Short mmCIF file of C-alpha atoms and ligand atoms in Angstrom, two decimals:
data_model
loop_
_atom_site.label_atom_id
_atom_site.label_comp_id
_atom_site.label_asym_id
_atom_site.label_seq_id
_atom_site.Cartn_x
_atom_site.Cartn_y
_atom_site.Cartn_z
CA MET A 1 -18.87 -23.62 -25.21
CA ASN A 2 -16.54 -25.39 -22.74
CA ILE A 3 -15.19 -23.11 -20.04
CA LEU A 4 -12.83 -24.02 -17.22
CA PHE A 5 -12.70 -21.62 -14.31
CA VAL A 6 -9.60 -21.55 -12.04
CA ALA A 7 -9.63 -19.81 -8.60
CA ALA A 8 -8.28 -20.06 -5.06
CA GLU A 9 -11.67 -19.75 -3.40
CA LEU A 10 -15.11 -21.48 -3.47
CA ALA A 11 -18.04 -20.80 -1.18
CA PRO A 12 -18.98 -21.81 1.31
CA HIS A 13 -16.12 -23.94 2.55
CA ALA A 14 -13.08 -22.04 1.18
CA LYS A 15 -14.06 -18.42 1.40
CA VAL A 16 -12.39 -15.16 2.32
CA GLY A 17 -14.51 -12.70 0.33
CA GLY A 18 -16.76 -12.26 -2.65
CA LEU A 19 -14.56 -14.16 -5.03
CA ALA A 20 -15.64 -17.42 -3.35
CA ASP A 21 -19.36 -16.43 -3.81
CA VAL A 22 -18.82 -15.66 -7.43
CA MET A 23 -17.06 -18.99 -8.09
CA ALA A 24 -20.09 -20.69 -6.48
CA ALA A 25 -22.52 -18.92 -8.71
CA LEU A 26 -21.31 -17.68 -12.09
CA PRO A 27 -20.05 -21.15 -13.40
CA GLN A 28 -23.37 -22.58 -12.43
CA ALA A 29 -25.29 -19.84 -14.29
CA LEU A 30 -23.19 -20.59 -17.42
CA ALA A 31 -23.94 -24.23 -17.04
CA LYS A 32 -27.58 -23.55 -16.82
CA ALA A 33 -27.26 -21.62 -20.04
CA GLY A 34 -26.09 -24.82 -21.76
CA HIS A 35 -22.33 -24.54 -21.51
CA GLY A 36 -19.89 -27.23 -20.36
CA VAL A 37 -18.34 -25.67 -17.30
CA SER A 38 -15.69 -26.96 -14.83
CA LEU A 39 -13.88 -25.31 -12.02
CA VAL A 40 -10.34 -26.03 -10.55
CA VAL A 41 -9.57 -25.00 -6.94
CA PRO A 42 -6.94 -26.13 -4.43
CA LEU A 43 -8.03 -28.80 -1.98
CA HIS A 44 -8.14 -26.45 0.96
CA ARG A 45 -8.80 -28.02 4.33
CA GLY A 46 -12.40 -26.81 4.45
CA LEU A 47 -13.05 -28.40 1.03
CA ARG A 48 -11.63 -31.75 1.98
CA ARG A 49 -13.71 -31.77 5.12
CA SER A 50 -16.94 -30.57 3.27
CA GLY A 51 -17.45 -34.04 1.79
CA GLU A 52 -18.31 -32.38 -1.48
CA PHE A 53 -15.23 -33.81 -3.25
CA ARG A 54 -14.13 -37.43 -3.55
CA GLN A 55 -10.56 -38.57 -4.08
CA THR A 56 -9.87 -40.23 -7.48
CA GLU A 57 -7.08 -42.43 -8.70
CA ARG A 58 -5.86 -39.79 -10.97
CA GLU A 59 -2.48 -37.92 -10.31
CA ILE A 60 -1.01 -35.32 -12.46
CA GLU A 61 2.55 -34.25 -12.73
CA VAL A 62 3.01 -30.50 -12.24
CA PRO A 63 6.28 -29.25 -13.79
CA GLY A 64 8.00 -26.34 -12.21
CA VAL A 65 9.02 -25.19 -8.75
CA GLY A 66 9.49 -27.49 -5.70
CA GLU A 67 10.12 -31.14 -4.99
CA GLY A 68 7.88 -33.97 -6.15
CA ARG A 69 5.45 -31.84 -8.00
CA ARG A 70 2.51 -34.15 -8.14
CA ALA A 71 -1.09 -33.48 -7.38
CA ARG A 72 -3.95 -35.95 -6.64
CA ILE A 73 -7.16 -34.92 -8.31
CA TRP A 74 -10.40 -34.80 -6.28
CA GLU A 75 -13.71 -34.47 -8.08
CA GLY A 76 -17.13 -33.22 -7.30
CA GLU A 77 -20.20 -31.83 -9.00
CA ARG A 78 -22.43 -28.82 -8.19
CA GLY A 79 -25.33 -27.52 -10.16
CA GLY A 80 -24.14 -28.98 -13.46
CA VAL A 81 -20.48 -27.76 -12.91
CA SER A 82 -17.69 -30.34 -12.73
CA LEU A 83 -15.55 -29.54 -9.79
CA PHE A 84 -11.82 -30.45 -9.48
CA ALA A 85 -9.61 -29.93 -6.52
CA LEU A 86 -5.81 -30.31 -6.48
CA GLU A 87 -4.63 -32.22 -3.44
CA ARG A 88 -1.32 -31.13 -2.21
CA ASP A 89 -1.51 -31.02 1.57
CA ASP A 90 1.85 -29.34 2.21
CA TYR A 91 0.45 -26.33 0.28
CA PHE A 92 -3.23 -26.38 0.98
CA ASP A 93 -4.06 -28.24 4.13
CA ARG A 94 -3.85 -25.08 6.28
CA ALA A 95 -5.93 -23.11 8.85
CA GLN A 96 -6.44 -20.30 6.41
CA LEU A 97 -6.41 -19.73 2.69
CA TYR A 98 -3.79 -17.16 2.34
CA GLY A 99 -2.10 -16.33 5.60
CA GLU A 100 -2.52 -15.81 9.39
CA GLY A 101 -2.36 -12.81 11.66
CA GLY A 102 -2.49 -10.40 8.75
CA VAL A 103 0.60 -11.89 7.11
CA ASP A 104 0.53 -14.00 3.98
CA TYR A 105 2.06 -17.49 4.13
CA PRO A 106 5.73 -17.20 3.04
CA ASP A 107 5.40 -19.73 0.22
CA SER A 108 2.68 -17.99 -1.74
CA LEU A 109 4.79 -18.16 -4.94
CA GLU A 110 5.05 -22.01 -4.74
CA ARG A 111 1.51 -22.51 -3.68
CA PHE A 112 -0.05 -20.45 -6.39
CA SER A 113 2.24 -21.14 -9.23
CA PHE A 114 1.58 -24.81 -8.40
CA LEU A 115 -2.24 -24.19 -8.60
CA ALA A 116 -1.91 -22.34 -11.84
CA ARG A 117 0.36 -24.89 -13.55
CA GLY A 118 -1.63 -27.77 -12.18
CA ALA A 119 -4.85 -26.30 -13.54
CA VAL A 120 -3.31 -25.98 -17.00
CA GLU A 121 -2.03 -29.57 -16.80
CA LEU A 122 -5.56 -30.67 -15.73
CA ALA A 123 -7.04 -28.70 -18.62
CA ARG A 124 -5.17 -31.09 -21.04
CA TYR A 125 -7.07 -33.99 -19.64
CA VAL A 126 -10.52 -32.66 -18.97
CA GLU A 127 -13.11 -33.96 -21.36
CA PRO A 128 -14.08 -32.16 -23.53
CA THR A 129 -11.08 -29.92 -23.72
CA PRO A 130 -11.95 -26.40 -22.63
CA GLU A 131 -11.98 -23.79 -25.35
CA ILE A 132 -11.67 -21.09 -22.66
CA ILE A 133 -9.94 -20.85 -19.31
CA GLN A 134 -11.12 -18.14 -17.05
CA VAL A 135 -8.70 -17.20 -14.38
CA ASN A 136 -9.75 -15.18 -11.37
CA ASP A 137 -7.42 -12.85 -9.48
CA TRP A 138 -3.70 -12.82 -9.09
CA HIS A 139 -3.36 -16.23 -7.48
CA VAL A 140 -3.89 -17.97 -10.82
CA GLY A 141 -2.53 -15.12 -12.84
CA LEU A 142 0.27 -17.32 -14.42
CA VAL A 143 -2.32 -19.51 -16.21
CA PRO A 144 -2.44 -17.42 -19.44
CA ALA A 145 1.45 -17.38 -19.53
CA TYR A 146 1.58 -21.27 -19.14
CA VAL A 147 -1.11 -21.77 -21.78
CA LYS A 148 0.83 -19.56 -24.20
CA ALA A 149 4.18 -21.12 -23.43
CA LEU A 150 2.86 -24.66 -23.98
CA GLY A 151 1.13 -23.55 -27.14
CA LEU A 152 -2.27 -24.93 -26.10
CA PRO A 153 -5.20 -24.20 -28.37
CA ILE A 154 -7.14 -22.63 -25.41
CA ARG A 155 -8.10 -18.98 -25.12
CA THR A 156 -7.74 -17.28 -21.85
CA VAL A 157 -9.86 -14.72 -19.87
CA CYS A 158 -8.47 -12.96 -16.87
CA THR A 159 -11.17 -11.77 -14.50
CA VAL A 160 -10.02 -9.04 -12.04
CA HIS A 161 -11.95 -9.16 -8.76
CA ASN A 162 -9.56 -6.87 -7.08
CA LEU A 163 -6.71 -4.89 -8.58
CA GLY A 164 -5.38 -4.12 -5.14
CA TYR A 165 -3.83 -7.58 -4.81
CA GLN A 166 -1.38 -8.40 -7.53
CA GLY A 167 1.05 -11.02 -6.46
CA GLU A 168 4.31 -9.30 -6.63
CA PHE A 169 7.62 -11.28 -6.30
CA PRO A 170 11.34 -10.50 -6.74
CA ALA A 171 12.78 -11.01 -10.14
CA GLU A 172 15.01 -13.86 -8.85
CA ASP A 173 11.94 -15.89 -8.29
CA PHE A 174 11.03 -15.92 -12.00
CA ARG A 175 13.25 -18.91 -12.66
CA ARG A 176 11.28 -20.86 -10.13
CA VAL A 177 7.96 -20.71 -11.90
CA GLY A 178 8.95 -22.72 -14.86
CA LEU A 179 8.28 -20.23 -17.67
CA PRO A 180 10.57 -19.53 -20.70
CA GLU A 181 13.08 -16.54 -20.30
CA GLY A 182 11.12 -14.49 -22.76
CA VAL A 183 8.03 -14.20 -20.44
CA PHE A 184 9.90 -11.93 -18.04
CA ARG A 185 9.42 -8.89 -20.23
CA PRO A 186 7.29 -5.72 -20.25
CA GLU A 187 4.90 -7.57 -22.55
CA GLY A 188 4.66 -10.42 -20.03
CA VAL A 189 4.98 -10.80 -16.23
CA GLU A 190 7.76 -8.23 -15.66
CA PHE A 191 6.65 -4.96 -14.02
CA TYR A 192 9.23 -2.41 -12.85
CA GLY A 193 11.83 -4.99 -12.39
CA LYS A 194 9.65 -7.47 -10.47
CA MET A 195 7.49 -10.41 -11.29
CA ASN A 196 3.82 -9.44 -11.09
CA PHE A 197 1.27 -12.28 -11.51
CA LEU A 198 -1.80 -10.03 -12.09
CA LYS A 199 -0.06 -7.72 -14.51
CA GLY A 200 1.21 -10.82 -16.42
CA ALA A 201 -2.30 -12.09 -16.67
CA ILE A 202 -3.73 -8.77 -17.91
CA ALA A 203 -0.95 -8.47 -20.50
CA ILE A 204 -1.07 -12.07 -21.80
CA ALA A 205 -4.68 -13.15 -21.51
CA ASP A 206 -6.83 -12.85 -24.70
CA ALA A 207 -9.48 -10.96 -22.79
CA VAL A 208 -9.82 -9.21 -19.49
CA THR A 209 -12.92 -8.67 -17.54
CA THR A 210 -13.67 -7.04 -14.23
CA VAL A 211 -16.66 -7.18 -12.03
CA SER A 212 -18.50 -3.84 -12.73
CA PRO A 213 -18.60 -1.39 -15.56
CA SER A 214 -17.65 1.50 -13.25
CA TYR A 215 -14.62 -0.28 -11.85
CA ALA A 216 -13.49 -1.06 -15.38
CA ARG A 217 -13.42 2.68 -16.09
CA GLU A 218 -11.95 3.73 -12.78
CA ILE A 219 -8.96 1.39 -12.93
CA GLN A 220 -7.73 2.97 -16.14
CA ALA A 221 -6.99 6.24 -14.33
CA GLU A 222 -4.11 6.73 -11.84
CA GLU A 223 -6.31 7.42 -8.89
CA ARG A 224 -7.72 3.94 -8.63
CA GLY A 225 -5.30 2.05 -10.98
CA HIS A 226 -3.16 0.55 -8.25
CA GLY A 227 -0.16 1.28 -10.44
CA LEU A 228 -1.55 -0.68 -13.33
CA HIS A 229 -3.61 2.00 -14.99
CA GLU A 230 -1.34 2.34 -17.92
CA VAL A 231 -1.22 -1.41 -18.50
CA LEU A 232 -4.94 -1.43 -18.38
CA ARG A 233 -5.28 1.46 -20.72
CA GLU A 234 -2.86 -0.17 -23.15
CA HIS A 235 -5.09 -3.28 -23.07
CA GLY A 236 -8.32 -1.30 -22.88
CA GLY A 237 -9.50 -2.81 -26.12
CA LYS A 238 -9.83 -6.25 -24.51
CA LEU A 239 -11.19 -5.03 -21.18
CA ASN A 240 -14.89 -5.37 -20.28
CA GLY A 241 -16.75 -4.56 -17.02
CA ILE A 242 -19.39 -7.16 -16.34
CA LEU A 243 -21.48 -6.56 -13.18
CA ASN A 244 -21.56 -9.43 -10.74
CA GLY A 245 -24.91 -10.91 -9.62
CA ILE A 246 -25.85 -12.75 -6.55
CA ASP A 247 -27.18 -16.24 -5.96
CA MET A 248 -30.93 -15.35 -5.34
CA VAL A 249 -31.65 -18.84 -3.93
CA GLU A 250 -28.81 -19.05 -1.57
CA TRP A 251 -29.45 -15.48 -0.34
CA ASN A 252 -33.21 -15.28 0.30
CA PRO A 253 -34.71 -13.90 3.52
CA ALA A 254 -37.87 -15.86 2.81
CA THR A 255 -36.09 -19.22 3.25
CA ASP A 256 -32.79 -18.41 5.10
CA GLY A 257 -32.30 -20.99 7.86
CA ALA A 258 -29.89 -18.72 9.73
CA LEU A 259 -32.56 -16.23 10.54
CA LYS A 260 -34.88 -16.22 13.58
CA LYS A 261 -37.79 -15.60 11.29
CA ASN A 262 -38.20 -15.40 7.61
CA PHE A 263 -39.78 -12.54 5.78
CA LYS A 264 -40.41 -11.09 2.31
CA VAL A 265 -41.84 -7.98 0.69
CA GLY A 266 -45.46 -7.73 1.80
CA SER A 267 -44.95 -9.92 4.84
CA MET A 268 -42.36 -8.08 6.93
CA ALA A 269 -43.23 -9.05 10.47
CA GLY A 270 -40.39 -11.51 10.62
CA ARG A 271 -37.90 -8.68 9.98
CA VAL A 272 -39.00 -6.96 13.16
CA GLU A 273 -38.16 -10.11 15.09
CA CYS A 274 -34.78 -10.43 13.33
CA ARG A 275 -33.96 -6.93 14.36
CA ALA A 276 -34.75 -7.58 18.04
CA ALA A 277 -32.83 -10.81 17.86
CA LEU A 278 -29.83 -9.10 16.52
CA GLU A 279 -29.78 -6.55 19.28
CA LYS A 280 -29.85 -9.43 21.76
CA GLU A 281 -27.16 -11.47 19.85
CA MET A 282 -24.85 -8.46 19.65
CA GLY A 283 -25.56 -7.45 23.22
CA ILE A 284 -26.54 -3.85 22.53
CA GLU A 285 -29.17 -1.87 24.21
CA PRO A 286 -32.49 -2.08 22.40
CA ALA A 287 -32.47 0.64 19.85
CA ASN A 288 -36.06 1.74 20.61
CA GLY A 289 -36.77 4.20 17.93
CA ARG A 290 -33.24 4.65 16.82
CA PRO A 291 -31.62 3.00 13.74
CA ILE A 292 -29.22 0.12 13.73
CA PHE A 293 -26.29 0.41 11.30
CA GLY A 294 -24.76 -2.86 10.22
CA MET A 295 -21.38 -3.76 8.64
CA VAL A 296 -20.04 -7.17 7.45
CA THR A 297 -16.63 -6.79 5.93
CA ARG A 298 -13.00 -7.65 5.59
CA LEU A 299 -11.36 -5.07 7.94
CA THR A 300 -9.12 -3.12 5.50
CA ARG A 301 -8.63 0.47 4.78
CA GLU A 302 -9.87 -0.16 1.18
CA LYS A 303 -13.32 -0.89 2.71
CA GLY A 304 -13.19 2.42 4.64
CA VAL A 305 -13.37 0.78 8.09
CA ASP A 306 -11.22 3.45 9.54
CA LEU A 307 -13.83 6.07 8.48
CA VAL A 308 -16.43 4.26 10.42
CA TRP A 309 -14.32 3.90 13.42
CA ALA A 310 -13.66 7.65 13.29
CA GLY A 311 -17.41 8.33 13.00
CA ALA A 312 -18.60 5.74 15.47
CA GLU A 313 -18.65 7.99 18.53
CA GLU A 314 -20.64 10.66 16.76
CA LEU A 315 -23.16 8.03 15.53
CA ALA A 316 -23.55 6.56 18.96
CA ARG A 317 -24.05 10.09 20.30
CA ARG A 318 -26.91 10.68 17.84
CA GLY A 319 -28.42 7.50 19.22
CA GLY A 320 -27.59 5.19 16.40
CA ARG A 321 -26.41 1.65 17.01
CA LEU A 322 -23.41 0.03 15.27
CA VAL A 323 -22.95 -3.58 14.76
CA VAL A 324 -19.98 -4.88 12.94
CA LEU A 325 -18.79 -8.24 11.96
CA GLY A 326 -15.28 -8.45 10.41
CA ALA A 327 -11.78 -9.73 10.38
CA GLY A 328 -8.59 -8.56 8.94
CA ASP A 329 -6.02 -5.85 9.62
CA PRO A 330 -4.89 -6.32 13.25
CA ALA A 331 -4.84 -2.54 13.92
CA LEU A 332 -8.35 -2.15 12.69
CA GLU A 333 -9.41 -5.06 14.80
CA GLU A 334 -7.84 -3.52 17.84
CA GLU A 335 -9.52 -0.21 17.27
CA GLY A 336 -12.91 -1.79 16.73
CA LYS A 337 -12.57 -3.66 20.02
CA ARG A 338 -11.65 -0.44 21.83
CA LEU A 339 -14.70 1.41 20.51
CA ALA A 340 -16.97 -1.43 21.50
CA GLN A 341 -15.57 -1.40 24.98
CA LEU A 342 -15.99 2.29 25.20
CA HIS A 343 -19.57 2.30 24.08
CA PRO A 344 -20.80 -1.18 24.99
CA LYS A 345 -24.51 -0.20 24.72
CA ARG A 346 -24.34 1.30 21.30
CA VAL A 347 -21.48 -0.29 19.51
CA ALA A 348 -20.81 -3.97 19.11
CA VAL A 349 -17.91 -5.49 17.06
CA ARG A 350 -17.49 -9.16 16.52
CA LEU A 351 -14.06 -10.14 15.14
CA GLY A 352 -13.96 -13.28 13.13
CA TYR A 353 -15.77 -14.97 10.26
CA ASP A 354 -19.33 -16.04 10.85
CA GLU A 355 -21.63 -16.55 7.89
CA GLY A 356 -24.79 -17.07 10.00
CA LEU A 357 -24.19 -13.80 11.88
CA ALA A 358 -23.52 -12.05 8.57
CA ARG A 359 -26.94 -13.14 7.40
CA ARG A 360 -28.54 -12.04 10.63
CA ILE A 361 -26.96 -8.57 10.24
CA PHE A 362 -28.30 -8.16 6.75
CA ALA A 363 -31.70 -9.18 8.09
CA GLY A 364 -31.76 -7.18 11.29
CA ALA A 365 -29.95 -3.88 10.54
CA ASP A 366 -31.85 -0.86 9.33
CA PHE A 367 -28.87 0.47 7.24
CA PHE A 368 -25.85 -1.27 5.83
CA LEU A 369 -22.63 0.72 5.91
CA MET A 370 -19.94 0.23 3.22
CA PRO A 371 -17.78 3.34 2.95
CA SER A 372 -15.41 1.71 0.48
CA ARG A 373 -12.70 3.85 -0.99
CA SER A 374 -12.57 1.40 -3.88
CA GLU A 375 -14.95 -1.44 -4.62
CA PRO A 376 -14.67 -3.61 -7.66
CA CYS A 377 -18.25 -4.83 -7.35
CA GLY A 378 -19.24 -5.56 -3.68
CA LEU A 379 -21.81 -8.31 -3.03
CA THR A 380 -22.69 -7.41 0.51
CA GLN A 381 -24.67 -4.26 -0.52
CA MET A 382 -26.80 -6.46 -2.72
CA TYR A 383 -27.20 -9.07 0.13
CA ALA A 384 -28.20 -6.17 2.39
CA MET A 385 -30.80 -4.81 -0.06
CA ARG A 386 -32.25 -8.27 -0.62
CA TYR A 387 -32.59 -8.60 3.19
CA GLY A 388 -34.09 -5.17 3.66
CA ALA A 389 -31.11 -3.20 4.99
CA ILE A 390 -30.77 0.19 3.21
CA PRO A 391 -27.16 0.59 1.88
CA VAL A 392 -25.21 3.64 2.78
CA VAL A 393 -22.15 3.38 0.57
CA GLY A 394 -19.13 5.06 -1.00
CA ASN A 395 -19.89 6.26 -4.61
CA VAL A 396 -17.24 4.03 -6.18
CA GLY A 397 -16.98 1.02 -8.51
CA GLY A 398 -19.68 -1.58 -8.29
CA LEU A 399 -21.42 0.36 -5.49
CA ARG A 400 -22.37 3.11 -8.00
CA ASP A 401 -23.71 0.38 -10.40
CA THR A 402 -25.89 -1.33 -7.84
CA VAL A 403 -27.06 1.36 -5.33
CA GLU A 404 -29.36 4.05 -6.57
CA GLU A 405 -29.64 7.30 -4.62
CA TRP A 406 -32.92 7.63 -2.77
CA ASP A 407 -35.13 10.43 -4.02
CA GLY A 408 -37.89 11.39 -1.68
CA LYS A 409 -39.79 13.19 -4.44
CA THR A 410 -40.06 10.28 -6.85
CA LYS A 411 -39.82 7.62 -4.26
CA LYS A 412 -37.23 5.94 -6.42
CA GLY A 413 -33.82 4.74 -5.28
CA THR A 414 -32.47 2.16 -2.90
CA GLY A 415 -29.89 3.87 -0.70
CA PHE A 416 -27.34 6.66 -0.21
CA LEU A 417 -24.03 7.27 -1.93
CA PHE A 418 -21.33 9.54 -0.64
CA VAL A 419 -17.68 10.46 -1.38
CA PRO A 420 -15.67 8.05 0.85
CA THR A 421 -14.09 10.63 3.12
CA ALA A 422 -14.84 11.46 6.75
CA GLU A 423 -17.11 14.47 5.60
CA GLY A 424 -18.72 12.33 2.91
CA LEU A 425 -19.61 9.62 5.40
CA THR A 426 -21.12 12.32 7.79
CA GLY A 427 -23.29 13.40 4.94
CA GLY A 428 -24.42 9.93 4.10
CA LEU A 429 -25.32 9.30 7.78
CA ASP A 430 -27.20 12.60 7.94
CA ARG A 431 -29.34 11.54 5.00
CA ALA A 432 -29.88 8.15 6.50
CA LEU A 433 -30.89 9.51 9.94
CA ALA A 434 -33.28 11.91 8.14
CA ILE A 435 -35.14 9.19 6.25
CA TRP A 436 -35.26 7.21 9.48
CA ASP A 437 -37.62 9.86 10.81
CA GLU A 438 -40.08 9.19 7.93
CA PRO A 439 -41.35 5.62 8.15
CA ALA A 440 -43.16 5.77 4.85
CA MET A 441 -39.99 6.68 3.05
CA MET A 442 -37.99 4.02 4.88
CA LYS A 443 -40.58 1.51 3.79
CA ALA A 444 -40.44 2.56 0.28
CA ALA A 445 -36.65 2.58 0.02
CA ARG A 446 -36.50 -0.79 1.69
CA ARG A 447 -39.16 -2.16 -0.66
CA ASN A 448 -37.30 -0.85 -3.68
CA GLY A 449 -34.03 -2.68 -2.70
CA MET A 450 -35.81 -5.84 -1.67
CA SER A 451 -37.56 -5.99 -5.06
CA LYS A 452 -34.44 -5.83 -7.15
CA ASP A 453 -33.41 -8.83 -9.21
CA TRP A 454 -29.73 -9.48 -9.01
CA SER A 455 -29.67 -12.84 -10.68
CA TRP A 456 -26.53 -13.99 -12.43
CA GLY A 457 -28.50 -14.69 -15.58
CA ALA A 458 -28.19 -11.06 -16.57
CA ALA A 459 -24.32 -11.39 -16.74
CA VAL A 460 -24.39 -14.60 -18.77
CA PRO A 461 -24.93 -12.97 -22.27
CA SER A 462 -22.09 -10.47 -21.58
CA TYR A 463 -19.63 -13.31 -20.71
CA GLU A 464 -20.89 -15.22 -23.75
CA LYS A 465 -20.10 -12.33 -25.94
CA VAL A 466 -16.48 -12.22 -24.62
CA TYR A 467 -16.07 -16.01 -25.23
CA ARG A 468 -17.58 -15.70 -28.72
CA SER A 469 -15.25 -12.88 -29.60
CA LEU A 470 -12.26 -15.21 -28.79
CA THR A 471 -13.49 -18.35 -30.42
CA SER A 472 -15.31 -17.32 -33.63
P1 ADP B 501 -14.81 -8.61 -0.73
O1 ADP B 501 -14.80 -9.74 -1.70
O2 ADP B 501 -14.08 -7.42 -1.25
O3 ADP B 501 -14.54 -8.88 0.66
P2 ADP B 501 -17.65 -8.60 -1.33
O4 ADP B 501 -18.79 -7.68 -0.85
O5 ADP B 501 -17.66 -8.90 -2.75
O6 ADP B 501 -16.34 -8.04 -0.78
O7 ADP B 501 -17.86 -10.12 -0.60
C1 ADP B 501 -17.63 -10.33 0.75
C2 ADP B 501 -18.23 -11.57 1.12
O8 ADP B 501 -17.62 -12.13 2.27
C3 ADP B 501 -19.72 -11.61 1.31
O9 ADP B 501 -20.33 -12.82 1.15
C4 ADP B 501 -19.76 -11.35 2.85
O10 ADP B 501 -20.92 -11.69 3.46
C5 ADP B 501 -18.62 -12.13 3.31
N1 ADP B 501 -17.94 -11.76 4.56
C6 ADP B 501 -16.97 -10.72 4.72
N2 ADP B 501 -16.53 -10.64 5.96
C7 ADP B 501 -17.20 -11.64 6.65
C8 ADP B 501 -17.19 -12.10 7.96
N3 ADP B 501 -16.38 -11.49 8.88
N4 ADP B 501 -17.94 -13.09 8.36
C9 ADP B 501 -18.82 -13.71 7.41
N5 ADP B 501 -18.83 -13.25 6.19
C10 ADP B 501 -18.11 -12.37 5.71
C1 GLC B 502 -13.38 -8.79 -4.71
C2 GLC B 502 -13.83 -7.40 -4.63
C3 GLC B 502 -15.33 -7.29 -4.46
C4 GLC B 502 -16.11 -8.18 -5.44
C5 GLC B 502 -15.61 -9.61 -5.31
C6 GLC B 502 -16.30 -10.54 -6.24
O1 GLC B 502 -13.12 -9.51 -3.57
O2 GLC B 502 -13.19 -6.82 -3.51
O3 GLC B 502 -15.77 -5.92 -4.65
O4 GLC B 502 -17.48 -8.10 -5.18
O5 GLC B 502 -14.24 -9.68 -5.50
O6 GLC B 502 -16.08 -10.23 -7.59
#
């Protein structure tokens, strides 16, 4: 089968979150299974500088909004996947992917309708013609509408990585995206009088997938439906939850060059060094006999960061250490800075994006905190388990599907799940602190997590089933 992926992120050089990691891994897993796979992304500054793409002679005309709608095509190749990037510097040669200082760039509509329309234009020239276009998240949510409007013989799959971001714009903007009038309807991109990119994709795509089975269920109910639960229920027949994997080669503590020492199950001495190195790097007092809790996250309410801030003093009082790496909401950044200043020996907060440090936190922390209120899949809890940090997580979405509650009797399980509220978090921390006092149990829970296989190969047959249902 020939599949074209379209997305706004690609790890490692154009990454904000897990979407980038998935785009760097799932297409390759499908290529490895024998499919013809390509991927279209914007030529973000980081991708231009990466040297992975080369400029070609080819330019495409991108009908729709804005002046001089042309894009130069850059090409690359990675693990059997053909990579295409659309060069349009006034849109994509920027310091960040989406915005700065917690505010989106004001021309998101132009930037992303350009990406979507450009990807569809490119699909007409890619050889062989894709049978499937898989669009990821709201940024490229107009792709299915463009494909249908042009009458192209291509089936579309909309993959929802996070329903919390939908791409909503005023109705007046509709005329700027170059779609026929009829698409601004309840069956199309219209939603309560506005244009909603993600809703349009869900309504128009031939199939919808999301990144864990639990999230697929949750989003059909009001509590976690972000306003789209009824739309999702209506289209429930074409909705599938397929659990993400991780790249087991890219994320491997036995070979990871960012770590002070490597380690693996059965040979864990290196992890003790990584832990000591982490204390030093974060500038906290050696934890001598007390556990280190780590977090690597976008700083948003959805991730439950405020719950951790509220519980940080108590955790420090009980002798725990807290090391956090994150960036995002300016108010949450401020509060994190304040807590770290208040408890410099026990709480350390690094603001910013630092992949090396992220890896060293997975490798050096005893526990990994992720009290998400909502979590489509979550990759960091899987990285944490692979690197030997025991996850303490909200019992939602993909966290439920990847973390198994530790059971001291059977010695089964990989972590701790709790209701993502302040009391729930306290309960989760209690259980973590209790197991900490039983080294044999710690060791068993850690080993269980490190021994899990999170390869993407497991997801491939599920995606193939979706593609087959659309093409046969
Ligand atoms: P989400 O996509 O919702 O942010 P995921 O767990 O799926 O959550 O993926 C987050 C990805 O981003 C992981 O690869 C994680 O290591 C990375 N990440 C998040 N914040 C940072 C940061 N401040 N520095 C480095 N990496 C980060
Ligand atoms: C989103 C979700 C996250 C998921 C990632 C990759 O950013 O928030 O839970 O793991 O996409 O699918």
